[in-house]
Short mmCIF file of C-alpha atoms in Angstrom, two decimals:
data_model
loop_
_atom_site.label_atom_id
_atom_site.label_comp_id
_atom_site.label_asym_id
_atom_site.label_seq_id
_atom_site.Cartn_x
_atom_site.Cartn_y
_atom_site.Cartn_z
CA UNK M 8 -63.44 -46.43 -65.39
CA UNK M 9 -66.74 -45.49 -64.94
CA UNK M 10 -68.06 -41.50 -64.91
CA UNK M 11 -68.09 -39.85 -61.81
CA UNK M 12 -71.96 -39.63 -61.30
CA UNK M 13 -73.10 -37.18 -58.20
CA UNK M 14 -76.75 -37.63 -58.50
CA UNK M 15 -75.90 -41.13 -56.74
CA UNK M 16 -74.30 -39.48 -53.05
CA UNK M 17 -75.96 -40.78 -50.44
CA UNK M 18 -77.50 -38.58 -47.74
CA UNK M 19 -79.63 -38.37 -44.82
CA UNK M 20 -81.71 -36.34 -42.87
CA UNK M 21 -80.47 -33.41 -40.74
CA UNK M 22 -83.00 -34.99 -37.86
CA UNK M 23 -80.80 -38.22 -38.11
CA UNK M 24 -77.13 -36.75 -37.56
CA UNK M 25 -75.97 -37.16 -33.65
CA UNK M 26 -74.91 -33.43 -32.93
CA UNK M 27 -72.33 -31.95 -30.51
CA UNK M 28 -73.78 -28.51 -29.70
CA UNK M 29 -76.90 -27.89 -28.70
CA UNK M 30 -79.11 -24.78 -28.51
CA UNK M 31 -79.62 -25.66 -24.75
CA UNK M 32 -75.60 -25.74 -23.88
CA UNK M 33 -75.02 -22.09 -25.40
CA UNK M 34 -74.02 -19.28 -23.00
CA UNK M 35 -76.17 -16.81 -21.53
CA UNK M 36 -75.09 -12.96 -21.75
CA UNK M 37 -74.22 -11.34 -18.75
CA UNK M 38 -76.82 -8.81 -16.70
CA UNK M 39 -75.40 -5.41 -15.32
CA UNK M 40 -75.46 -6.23 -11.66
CA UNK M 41 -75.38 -10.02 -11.54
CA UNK M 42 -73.49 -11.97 -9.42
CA UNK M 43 -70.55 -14.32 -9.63
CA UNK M 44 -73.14 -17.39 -9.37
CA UNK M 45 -75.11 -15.21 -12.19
CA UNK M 46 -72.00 -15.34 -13.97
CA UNK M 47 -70.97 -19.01 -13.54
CA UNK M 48 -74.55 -20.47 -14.74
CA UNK M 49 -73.80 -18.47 -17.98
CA UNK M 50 -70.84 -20.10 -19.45
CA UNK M 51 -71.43 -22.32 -22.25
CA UNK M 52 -71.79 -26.51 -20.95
CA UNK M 53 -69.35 -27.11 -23.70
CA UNK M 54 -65.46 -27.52 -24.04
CA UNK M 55 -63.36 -26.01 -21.08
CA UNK M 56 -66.35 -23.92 -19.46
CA UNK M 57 -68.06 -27.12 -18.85
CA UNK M 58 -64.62 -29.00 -17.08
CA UNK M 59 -64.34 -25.79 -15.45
CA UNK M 60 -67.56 -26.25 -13.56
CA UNK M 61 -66.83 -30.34 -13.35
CA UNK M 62 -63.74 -29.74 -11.51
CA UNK M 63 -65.31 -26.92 -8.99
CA UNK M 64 -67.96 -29.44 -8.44
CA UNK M 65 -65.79 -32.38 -7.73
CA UNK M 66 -63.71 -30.42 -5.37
CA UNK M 67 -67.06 -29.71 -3.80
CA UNK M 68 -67.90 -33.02 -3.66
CA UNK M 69 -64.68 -34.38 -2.42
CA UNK M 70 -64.89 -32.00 1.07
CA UNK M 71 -68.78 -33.03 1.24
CA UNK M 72 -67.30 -36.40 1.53
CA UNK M 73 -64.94 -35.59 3.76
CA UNK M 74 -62.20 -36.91 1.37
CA UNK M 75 -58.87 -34.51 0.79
CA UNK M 76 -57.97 -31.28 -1.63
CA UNK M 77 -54.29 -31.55 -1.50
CA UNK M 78 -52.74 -28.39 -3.74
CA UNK M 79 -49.22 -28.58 -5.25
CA UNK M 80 -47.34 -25.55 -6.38
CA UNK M 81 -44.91 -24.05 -8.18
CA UNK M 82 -43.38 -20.32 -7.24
CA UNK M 83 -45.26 -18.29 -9.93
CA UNK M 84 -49.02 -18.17 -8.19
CA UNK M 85 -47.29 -16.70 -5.33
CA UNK M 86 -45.51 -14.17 -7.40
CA UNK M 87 -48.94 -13.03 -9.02
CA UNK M 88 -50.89 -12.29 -5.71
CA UNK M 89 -52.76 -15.79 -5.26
CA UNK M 90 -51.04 -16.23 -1.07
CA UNK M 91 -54.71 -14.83 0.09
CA UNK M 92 -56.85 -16.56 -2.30
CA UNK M 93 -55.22 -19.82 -1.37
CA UNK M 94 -55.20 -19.01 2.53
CA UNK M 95 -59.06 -18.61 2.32
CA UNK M 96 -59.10 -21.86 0.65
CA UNK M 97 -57.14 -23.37 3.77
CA UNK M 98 -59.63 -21.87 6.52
CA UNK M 99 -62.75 -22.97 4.51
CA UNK M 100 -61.29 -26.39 4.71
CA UNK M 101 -61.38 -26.47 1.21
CA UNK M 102 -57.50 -27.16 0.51
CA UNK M 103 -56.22 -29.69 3.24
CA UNK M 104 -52.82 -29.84 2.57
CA UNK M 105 -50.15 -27.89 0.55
CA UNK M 106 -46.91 -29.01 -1.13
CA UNK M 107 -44.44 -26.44 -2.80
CA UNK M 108 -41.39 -26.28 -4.65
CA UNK M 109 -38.07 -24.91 -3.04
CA UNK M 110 -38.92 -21.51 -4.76
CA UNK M 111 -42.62 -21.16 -3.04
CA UNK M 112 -40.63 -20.83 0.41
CA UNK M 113 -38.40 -17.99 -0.49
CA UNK M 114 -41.25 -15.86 -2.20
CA UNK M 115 -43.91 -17.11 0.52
CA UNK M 116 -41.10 -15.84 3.21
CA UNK M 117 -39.74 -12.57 1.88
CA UNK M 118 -43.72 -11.55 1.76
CA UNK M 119 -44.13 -12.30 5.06
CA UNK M 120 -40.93 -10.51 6.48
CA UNK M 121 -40.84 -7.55 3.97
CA UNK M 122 -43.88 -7.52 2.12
CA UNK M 123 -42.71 -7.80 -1.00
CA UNK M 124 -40.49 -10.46 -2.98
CA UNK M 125 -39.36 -11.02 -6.82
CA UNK M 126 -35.80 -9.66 -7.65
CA UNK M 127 -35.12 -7.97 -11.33
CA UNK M 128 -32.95 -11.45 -12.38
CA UNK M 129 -31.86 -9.95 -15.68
CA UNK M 130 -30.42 -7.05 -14.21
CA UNK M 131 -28.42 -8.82 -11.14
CA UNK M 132 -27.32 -11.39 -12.34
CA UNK M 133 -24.44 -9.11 -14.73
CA UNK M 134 -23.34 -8.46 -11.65
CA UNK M 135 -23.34 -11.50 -9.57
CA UNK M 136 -25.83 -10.34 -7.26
CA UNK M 137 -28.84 -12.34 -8.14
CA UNK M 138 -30.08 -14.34 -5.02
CA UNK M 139 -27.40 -13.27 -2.72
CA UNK M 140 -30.82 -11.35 0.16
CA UNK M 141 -28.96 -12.13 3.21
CA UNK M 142 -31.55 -12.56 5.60
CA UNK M 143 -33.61 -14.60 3.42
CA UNK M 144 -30.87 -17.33 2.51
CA UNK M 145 -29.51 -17.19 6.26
CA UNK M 146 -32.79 -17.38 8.14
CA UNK M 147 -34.28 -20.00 5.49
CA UNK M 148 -31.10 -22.15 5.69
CA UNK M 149 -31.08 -21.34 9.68
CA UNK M 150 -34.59 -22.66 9.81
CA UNK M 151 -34.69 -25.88 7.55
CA UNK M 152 -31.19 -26.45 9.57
CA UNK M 153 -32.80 -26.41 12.65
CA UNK M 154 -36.03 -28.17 12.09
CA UNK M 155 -34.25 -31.10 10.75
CA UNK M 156 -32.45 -31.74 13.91
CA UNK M 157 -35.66 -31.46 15.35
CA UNK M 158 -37.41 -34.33 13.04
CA UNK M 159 -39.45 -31.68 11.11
CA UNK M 160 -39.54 -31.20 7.85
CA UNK M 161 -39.19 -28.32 5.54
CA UNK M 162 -43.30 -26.92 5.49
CA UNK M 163 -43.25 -27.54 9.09
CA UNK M 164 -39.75 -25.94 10.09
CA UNK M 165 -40.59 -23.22 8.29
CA UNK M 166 -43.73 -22.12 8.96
CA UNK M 167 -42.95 -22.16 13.00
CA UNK M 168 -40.80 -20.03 12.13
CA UNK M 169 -42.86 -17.19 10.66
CA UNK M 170 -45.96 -17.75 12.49
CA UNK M 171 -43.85 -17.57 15.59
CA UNK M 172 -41.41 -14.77 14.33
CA UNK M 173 -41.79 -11.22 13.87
CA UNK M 174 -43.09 -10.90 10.51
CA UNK M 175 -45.01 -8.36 10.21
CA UNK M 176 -47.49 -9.71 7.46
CA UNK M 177 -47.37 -13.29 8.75
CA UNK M 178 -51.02 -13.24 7.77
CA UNK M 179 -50.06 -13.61 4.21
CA UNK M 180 -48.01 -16.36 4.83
CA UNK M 181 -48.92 -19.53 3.30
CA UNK M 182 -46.74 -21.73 5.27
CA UNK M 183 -47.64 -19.78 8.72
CA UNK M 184 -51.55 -20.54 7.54
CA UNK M 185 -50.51 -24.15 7.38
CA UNK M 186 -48.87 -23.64 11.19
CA UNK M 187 -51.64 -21.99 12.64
CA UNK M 188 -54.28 -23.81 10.94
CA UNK M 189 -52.62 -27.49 11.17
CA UNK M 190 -52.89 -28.04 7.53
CA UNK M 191 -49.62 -29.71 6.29
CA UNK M 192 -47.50 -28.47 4.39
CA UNK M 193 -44.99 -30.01 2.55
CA UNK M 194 -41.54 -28.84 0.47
CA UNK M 195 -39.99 -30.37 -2.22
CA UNK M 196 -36.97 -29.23 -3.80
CA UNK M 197 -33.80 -30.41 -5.84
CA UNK M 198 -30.63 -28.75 -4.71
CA UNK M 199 -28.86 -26.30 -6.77
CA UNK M 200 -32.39 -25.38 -8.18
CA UNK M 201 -32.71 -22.61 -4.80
CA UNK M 202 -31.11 -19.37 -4.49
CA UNK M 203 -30.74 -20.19 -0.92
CA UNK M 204 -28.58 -22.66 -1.96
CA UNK M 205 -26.01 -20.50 -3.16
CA UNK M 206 -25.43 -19.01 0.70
CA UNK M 207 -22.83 -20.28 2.84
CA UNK M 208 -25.25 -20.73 5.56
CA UNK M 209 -26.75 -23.78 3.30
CA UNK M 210 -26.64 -27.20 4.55
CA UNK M 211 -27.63 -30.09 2.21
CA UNK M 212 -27.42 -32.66 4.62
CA UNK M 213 -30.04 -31.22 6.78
CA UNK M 214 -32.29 -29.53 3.45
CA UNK M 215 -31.65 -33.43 2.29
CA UNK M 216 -33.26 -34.71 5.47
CA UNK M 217 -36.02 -32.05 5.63
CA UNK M 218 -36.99 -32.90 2.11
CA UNK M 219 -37.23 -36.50 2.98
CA UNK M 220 -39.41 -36.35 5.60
CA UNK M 221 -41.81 -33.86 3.58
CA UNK M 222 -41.35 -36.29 0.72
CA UNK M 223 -42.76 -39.29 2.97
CA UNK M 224 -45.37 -36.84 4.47
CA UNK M 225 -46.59 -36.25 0.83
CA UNK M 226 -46.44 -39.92 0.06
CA UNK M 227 -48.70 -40.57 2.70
CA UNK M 228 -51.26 -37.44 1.99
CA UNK M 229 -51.19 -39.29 -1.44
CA UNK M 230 -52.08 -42.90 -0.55
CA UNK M 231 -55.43 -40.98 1.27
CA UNK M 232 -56.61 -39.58 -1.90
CA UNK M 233 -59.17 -41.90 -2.79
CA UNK M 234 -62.09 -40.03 -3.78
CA UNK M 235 -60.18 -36.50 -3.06
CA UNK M 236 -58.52 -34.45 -5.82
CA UNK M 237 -55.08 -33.20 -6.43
CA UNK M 238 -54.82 -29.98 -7.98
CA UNK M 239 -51.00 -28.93 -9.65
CA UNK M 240 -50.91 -24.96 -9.98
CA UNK M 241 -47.77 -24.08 -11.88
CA UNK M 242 -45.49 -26.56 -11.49
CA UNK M 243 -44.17 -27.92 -14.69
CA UNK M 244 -41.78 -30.52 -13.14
CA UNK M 245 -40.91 -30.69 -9.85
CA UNK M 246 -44.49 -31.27 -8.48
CA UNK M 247 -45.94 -33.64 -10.97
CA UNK M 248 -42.97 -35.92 -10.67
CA UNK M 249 -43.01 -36.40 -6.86
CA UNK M 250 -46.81 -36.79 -7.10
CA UNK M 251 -46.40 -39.42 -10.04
CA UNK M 252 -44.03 -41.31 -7.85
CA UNK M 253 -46.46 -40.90 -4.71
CA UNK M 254 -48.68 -43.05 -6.52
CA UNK M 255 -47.28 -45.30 -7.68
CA UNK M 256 -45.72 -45.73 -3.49
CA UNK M 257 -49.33 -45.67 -2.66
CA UNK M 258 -50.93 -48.20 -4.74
CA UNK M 259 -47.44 -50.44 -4.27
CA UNK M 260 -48.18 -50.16 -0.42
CA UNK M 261 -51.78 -51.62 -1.24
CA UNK M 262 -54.33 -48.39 -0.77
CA UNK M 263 -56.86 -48.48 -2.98
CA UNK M 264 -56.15 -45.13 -5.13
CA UNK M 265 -58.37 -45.36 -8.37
CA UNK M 266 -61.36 -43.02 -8.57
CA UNK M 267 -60.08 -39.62 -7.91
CA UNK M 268 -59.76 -36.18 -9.78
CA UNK M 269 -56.56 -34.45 -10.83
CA UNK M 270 -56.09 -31.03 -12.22
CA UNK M 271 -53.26 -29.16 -14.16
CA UNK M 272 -53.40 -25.61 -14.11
CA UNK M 273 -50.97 -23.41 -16.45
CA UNK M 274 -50.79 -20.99 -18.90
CA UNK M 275 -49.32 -23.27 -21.05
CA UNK M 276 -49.83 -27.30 -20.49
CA UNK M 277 -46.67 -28.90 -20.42
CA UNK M 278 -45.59 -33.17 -20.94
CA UNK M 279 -45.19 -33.25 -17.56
CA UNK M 280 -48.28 -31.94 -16.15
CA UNK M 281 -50.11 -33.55 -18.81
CA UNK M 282 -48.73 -36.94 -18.45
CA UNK M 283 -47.84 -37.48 -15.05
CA UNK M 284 -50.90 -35.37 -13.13
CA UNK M 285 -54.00 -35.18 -15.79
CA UNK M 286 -53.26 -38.79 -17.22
CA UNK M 287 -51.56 -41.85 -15.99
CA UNK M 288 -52.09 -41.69 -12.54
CA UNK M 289 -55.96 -41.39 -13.62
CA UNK M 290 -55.72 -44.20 -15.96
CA UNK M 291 -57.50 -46.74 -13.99
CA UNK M 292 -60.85 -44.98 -13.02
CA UNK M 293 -60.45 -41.40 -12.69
CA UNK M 294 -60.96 -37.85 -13.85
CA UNK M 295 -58.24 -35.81 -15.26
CA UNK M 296 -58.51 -31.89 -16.26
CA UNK M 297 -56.11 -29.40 -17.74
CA UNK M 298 -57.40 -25.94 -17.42
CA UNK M 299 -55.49 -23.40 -19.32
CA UNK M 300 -55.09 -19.84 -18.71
CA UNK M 301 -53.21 -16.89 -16.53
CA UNK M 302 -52.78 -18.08 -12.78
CA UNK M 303 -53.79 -14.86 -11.62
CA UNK M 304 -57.37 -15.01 -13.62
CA UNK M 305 -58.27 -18.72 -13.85
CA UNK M 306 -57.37 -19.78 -9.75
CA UNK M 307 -59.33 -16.97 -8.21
CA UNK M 308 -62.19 -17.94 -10.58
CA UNK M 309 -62.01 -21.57 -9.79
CA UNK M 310 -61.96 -20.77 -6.30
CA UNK M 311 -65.08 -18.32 -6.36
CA UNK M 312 -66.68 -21.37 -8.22
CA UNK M 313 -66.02 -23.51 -5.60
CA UNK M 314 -67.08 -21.15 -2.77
CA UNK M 315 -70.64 -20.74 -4.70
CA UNK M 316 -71.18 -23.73 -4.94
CA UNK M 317 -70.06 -25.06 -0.97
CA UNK M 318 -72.86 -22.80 -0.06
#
């Protein structure tokens, strides 16, 4: 075997080598007294700040076109103070549609009556109390109830309700912004997964007919989002299911659904998310993103972003 002789590696120049970083991408630091747009310009073009500004600007571009935002849900952005950010979003026309899980209603609905929501689960469930709120299983269960025998779905029964009611912070209502602004909103849930499913005021036949209309609404929403975006905020399996399945109705049905931009937001990215919103359904000619960080940081900064750069 012949001697291991170094003086024989081959190199090259430096100037040569394709690079991945370049002085010109680097971030800029911040100046006491900039503002947001300041701060936006400043991030790195590399890695996550650059999709970061890709996805703000293909929102952007979407409403420019005219072409939909639809934003799907879980409970948790709720829960950490996001109802105005996202209600802002709906009167700019930014968002034009919203679909939640079964969760989003009851947290979206004890806000609006009580103005506050989010029970201590470890401590009542020892005692067999966790979920049991009266008024917010009866006058949910009263409400999807009702709607259904009036053709409506759950969004729509819903948010009549509290936009019509007396709740006294209906203004912080997502599903009453969808009422009074006519954006839809959709409600998807899977019974037994609720709280208000544990009341005896809880009827699955007409939650099961509610859920099927919103279901069809969605799938319709869906087979429009040709050059739109879908953005899913939280929702690790409910949400990216129904929208995997919406389509795959949509392109069975014949609409064109190939260039279009999807989103998964989390503080952790999950299969689901990751398969079934960021990649498949973008597998033919569109843009997938998973940003990753705290709902309660990364949302309002996306939708600054997107404000900035509207204007």
């Amino acid at each position: 075997m012949s001697a291991f002789d170094p003086t024989k590696i081959k190199t090259y120049s430096l100037k040569d080598r394709a690079s991945k970083v370049r002085l010109d991408e680097l971030a800029s630091p911040h100046r006491k007294g900039g503002s947001f747009k300041d701060v936006l310009s400043s991030l790195p073009n590399i890695l996550a700040a650059k999709q970061f500004r890709e996805v703000a600007a293909a929102v952007v571009q979407a409403r420019r076109d005219k072409r939909p935002v639809m934003l799907g849900m879980g409970a948790h952005p709720i829960k950490v103070g996001l109802t105005p950010v996202i209600i802002d979003l709906m009167e700019r026309g930014i968002v034009t549609s919203l679909h939640l899980n079964g969760a989003g209603i009851i947290h979206d609905f004890e806000l609006a009556y009580i103005g506050q929501t989010s029970e201590d689960v470890d401590k009542e469930i020892l005692t067999g109390a966790f979920g049991m709120a009266e008024e917010t299983g009866r006058m949910l269960n009263e409400a999807v109830t009702a709607g259904a025998g009036k053709g409506l779905g759950i969004g729509e029964a819903i948010g009549g309700m509290i936009q019509t009611g007396d709740f006294p912070h209906k203004s912080r209502s997502l599903l009453a912004a969808g009422s009074r602004l006519g954006v839809p909103v959709t409600v998807h849930v899977a019974i037994g997964t609720d709280i208000i499913h544990m009341h005896p005021s809880f009827d699955g036949k007409a939650t099961g007919e509610a859920a099927e209309r919103d279901f069809r609404k969605f799938c319709s929403l869906v087979a429009g989002l040709e050059g739109g975006a879908y953005l899913n905020l939280g929702s690790a399996v409910l949400l990216p299911e129904i929208f995997l399945k919406a389509v795959t109705l949509g392109r069975n049905l014949g609409h064109t659904l190939r260039h279009f931009t999807t989103v998964n937001m989390d503080f952790i990215q999950h299969y689901r998310p990751g398969t079934n919103v960021v990649r498949r359904p973008t597998h033919g000619g569109g843009r997938g993103y998973a940003l990753t960080g705290h709902h309660e940081i990364m949302f309002p900064l996306l939708a600054a972003a997107i404000i900035e750069l509207s204007e």
